[in-house]
Coordinates of C-alpha atoms in Angstrom, one line a residue:
Chain Y
D19 CA -20.6 77.9 104.1
T20 CA -19.1 79.2 107.3
E21 CA -16.3 81.2 105.8
V22 CA -15.3 84.8 105.9
T23 CA -13.1 85.5 102.9
Q24 CA -10.6 88.3 102.9
T25 CA -8.5 89.6 100.0
P26 CA -5.7 90.1 99.5
K27 CA -3.9 87.9 102.0
H28 CA -0.8 90.1 101.8
L29 CA -0.4 93.8 100.9
V30 CA 2.6 96.1 100.7
M31 CA 1.8 99.7 100.1
G32 CA 3.7 103.0 100.1
M33 CA 2.6 105.9 102.3
T34 CA 1.1 107.7 99.3
N35 CA -0.8 104.8 97.9
K36 CA -4.5 104.1 98.0
K37 CA -5.6 100.5 98.4
S38 CA -8.6 98.6 99.6
L39 CA -9.2 95.5 101.7
K40 CA -12.2 93.3 100.9
C41 CA -14.2 90.9 103.0
E42 CA -17.1 88.7 102.0
Q43 CA -19.4 86.4 103.9
H44 CA -22.4 84.3 102.8
M45 CA -23.8 83.2 106.1
G46 CA -26.5 85.8 106.2
H47 CA -24.9 87.5 109.1
R48 CA -26.1 91.1 109.6
A49 CA -23.2 92.4 111.6
M50 CA -19.7 92.8 110.2
Y51 CA -16.5 94.0 111.8
W52 CA -13.0 95.3 111.1
Y53 CA -10.3 94.5 113.6
K54 CA -6.6 95.5 113.7
Q55 CA -4.1 93.1 115.3
K56 CA -0.4 93.9 116.0
A57 CA 2.1 91.1 116.8
K58 CA 1.5 89.4 120.1
K59 CA -1.5 91.6 120.9
P60 CA -5.2 90.9 120.9
P61 CA -7.5 92.1 118.1
E62 CA -8.6 95.8 118.4
L63 CA -12.0 96.7 117.2
M64 CA -12.0 99.4 114.5
F65 CA -15.5 99.5 113.0
V66 CA -18.8 97.7 113.3
Y67 CA -21.5 97.6 110.7
S68 CA -25.0 96.5 111.7
Y69 CA -27.5 96.0 109.0
E70 CA -25.2 97.7 106.6
K71 CA -25.0 100.9 108.7
L72 CA -21.9 102.0 110.5
S73 CA -22.7 101.5 114.2
I74 CA -19.3 101.8 115.9
N75 CA -16.2 103.7 114.9
E76 CA -13.5 103.3 117.6
S77 CA -12.0 106.7 116.9
V78 CA -10.1 105.3 114.0
P79 CA -8.0 107.9 111.9
S80 CA -9.7 109.1 108.7
R81 CA -7.0 107.4 106.6
F82 CA -9.1 104.3 107.2
S83 CA -12.5 104.5 105.5
P84 CA -14.9 101.6 105.8
E85 CA -17.7 100.8 103.4
C86 CA -20.5 98.2 103.4
P87 CA -21.9 98.0 99.9
N88 CA -24.4 95.2 100.8
S89 CA -25.0 92.7 103.6
S90 CA -22.4 90.3 102.3
L91 CA -19.5 92.7 101.6
L92 CA -17.3 94.9 103.7
N93 CA -14.4 97.0 102.4
L94 CA -11.7 99.0 104.1
H95 CA -10.2 101.8 102.0
L96 CA -6.7 102.8 102.9
H97 CA -5.1 106.1 102.1
A98 CA -1.9 107.9 103.2
L99 CA -1.1 105.2 105.8
Q100 CA 1.9 105.4 108.2
P101 CA 4.4 102.6 108.9
E102 CA 2.8 102.1 112.3
D103 CA -0.4 101.0 110.5
S104 CA 1.4 97.8 109.5
A105 CA -0.6 95.0 111.1
L106 CA -2.9 92.0 110.5
Y107 CA -6.4 93.4 109.5
L108 CA -9.2 91.0 110.4
C109 CA -12.7 91.0 109.2
A110 CA -15.4 89.2 111.1
S111 CA -19.2 88.6 111.0
S112 CA -21.8 87.6 113.4
Q113 CA -25.5 86.6 113.3
G114 CA -26.5 89.1 116.1
R115 CA -25.5 92.6 116.8
G116 CA -23.8 91.7 120.0
G117 CA -20.4 91.0 118.6
G118 CA -20.1 87.5 120.0
E119 CA -19.7 84.2 118.2
A120 CA -18.0 86.1 115.5
F121 CA -16.5 84.2 112.6
F122 CA -13.2 85.7 111.5
G123 CA -11.5 85.7 108.1
Q124 CA -7.8 84.8 107.7
G125 CA -6.8 88.4 107.7
T126 CA -4.8 90.7 105.4
R127 CA -1.2 91.2 106.4
L128 CA -0.5 94.8 105.6
T129 CA 2.9 96.3 105.4
V130 CA 3.3 100.1 104.9
V131 CA 6.7 101.2 103.6
Chain D
E11 CA -8.6 99.8 132.2
D12 CA -8.2 96.1 131.5
Q13 CA -11.5 94.4 131.4
V14 CA -10.3 90.9 130.5
T15 CA -7.1 89.4 131.9
Q16 CA -5.7 86.1 130.8
S17 CA -3.1 84.0 132.6
P18 CA -0.6 82.7 132.2
E19 CA 0.8 84.6 129.2
A20 CA 2.6 81.6 128.0
L21 CA 2.4 77.9 128.9
R22 CA 4.6 75.0 127.8
L23 CA 3.2 71.5 128.3
Q24 CA 4.5 68.1 127.5
E25 CA 2.1 66.0 125.4
G26 CA -0.5 64.4 127.7
E27 CA 0.1 66.9 130.5
S28 CA -3.3 68.4 131.4
S29 CA -3.6 72.1 132.5
S30 CA -6.0 75.1 132.6
L31 CA -5.9 78.6 131.2
N32 CA -7.6 81.4 133.1
C33 CA -9.7 84.4 132.0
S34 CA -10.9 86.9 134.6
Y35 CA -13.2 89.8 133.7
T36 CA -14.5 92.9 135.2
V37 CA -17.1 94.1 132.6
S38 CA -20.5 94.9 134.0
G39 CA -23.6 93.5 132.3
L40 CA -21.8 90.5 130.8
R41 CA -23.7 89.2 127.8
G42 CA -21.4 86.3 127.0
L43 CA -17.9 85.0 127.2
F44 CA -16.1 83.5 124.2
W45 CA -13.0 81.4 123.7
Y46 CA -11.1 81.6 120.4
R47 CA -8.0 79.7 119.1
Q48 CA -5.6 81.6 117.0
D49 CA -2.7 80.1 115.0
P50 CA 0.2 82.4 113.9
G51 CA -0.8 84.7 111.0
K52 CA -4.3 83.5 110.9
G53 CA -7.7 84.8 112.1
P54 CA -9.2 83.6 115.4
E55 CA -11.2 80.5 115.3
F56 CA -14.4 80.4 117.4
L57 CA -14.4 77.6 120.1
F58 CA -17.0 78.2 122.8
T59 CA -19.7 80.6 124.1
L60 CA -20.6 80.7 127.8
Y61 CA -23.5 82.8 129.0
S62 CA -24.1 82.0 132.7
A63 CA -22.2 81.0 135.8
G64 CA -22.0 77.2 136.1
E65 CA -22.2 76.6 132.4
E66 CA -19.7 74.2 130.8
K67 CA -18.9 73.4 127.1
E68 CA -16.7 70.7 125.7
K69 CA -15.0 70.0 122.4
E70 CA -12.5 67.2 122.0
R71 CA -9.7 67.8 124.6
L72 CA -11.0 71.3 125.6
K73 CA -13.6 72.1 128.2
A74 CA -14.6 75.7 129.1
T75 CA -16.3 76.7 132.4
L76 CA -17.6 79.9 133.7
T77 CA -18.1 81.5 137.2
K78 CA -19.3 85.0 138.0
K79 CA -15.8 86.4 137.7
E80 CA -13.7 84.1 135.6
S81 CA -13.6 81.4 133.0
F82 CA -11.3 78.4 132.7
L83 CA -10.2 76.5 129.6
H84 CA -9.2 73.1 130.6
I85 CA -7.0 71.1 128.3
T86 CA -6.9 67.4 128.9
A87 CA -4.1 65.3 127.5
P88 CA -3.0 67.9 125.0
K89 CA -1.3 67.1 121.7
P90 CA 1.2 69.2 119.7
E91 CA -1.6 70.3 117.3
D92 CA -3.2 72.1 120.3
S93 CA -0.4 74.5 120.2
A94 CA -1.8 78.0 119.5
T95 CA -2.8 81.2 121.2
Y96 CA -6.0 81.0 123.1
L97 CA -8.0 84.2 123.3
C98 CA -10.8 85.0 125.7
A99 CA -13.3 87.7 124.9
V100 CA -16.3 89.1 126.8
Q101 CA -19.3 90.7 125.2
A102 CA -20.8 93.8 126.6
L103 CA -23.5 96.2 125.3
V104 CA -22.2 99.5 124.0
D105 CA -24.7 101.3 126.3
R106 CA -27.8 100.6 128.3
G107 CA -30.9 100.1 126.2
S108 CA -28.9 99.1 123.2
T109 CA -28.8 95.7 121.6
L110 CA -25.5 96.6 119.9
G111 CA -22.6 95.0 121.6
R112 CA -18.9 94.5 121.2
L113 CA -16.1 92.2 122.3
Y114 CA -13.3 93.0 124.6
F115 CA -10.4 90.6 124.1
G116 CA -7.8 89.5 126.6
R117 CA -4.1 89.4 125.6
G118 CA -4.2 85.6 125.2
T119 CA -2.3 82.6 126.4
Q120 CA 0.3 81.2 124.1
L121 CA 0.2 77.4 124.5
T122 CA 3.0 75.2 123.3
V123 CA 2.7 71.4 123.5
W124 CA 5.9 69.5 122.9
P125 CA 6.1 65.8 122.1

């Protein structure tokens, strides 16, 4: 199994809503990542979890709250988002802590209205 | 400061017309260079890892090469199904003495292959 599974695939939420994005991998990878990607732009790193501990937070606003319940799961909790937060949110995992050879999920297309 | 620059931004090829995509980087302490393919609305798909100058990797019609300052993705006799955005990323450590690294992505080359 070389898949990273993200749910939901699409999400529309209001600015006062609370929602969560979920990511799951069963490759035994010990590093997991959240990226944000706007149209025609490269993925931007948001958070890195290494061995279930938050290792990198790229100065992401607190309205985004990551959580790693175990080595296979990664969540991104969303609260009070702004329309400019609309983007494709990508989860990835890698065997090592270096960030390379990362396997990406298909993403969650988030629209904030 | 851009650490990874890809060119061209967009490339249109006729089926069978070979070409190359370029990725130049300025990151110090390169730990690896990676090529990904991304289809619209999908997550990037891992293609190749290159670690040292002179290294080459091949997969079907794609061949990636690495020098000390840049990498090339050569596409031989492309087909319409090769149409996608090709992303280059370099891996660097977050700081000296750490084993934790991160990827820096270029903006990508949008490749269109028409029949």
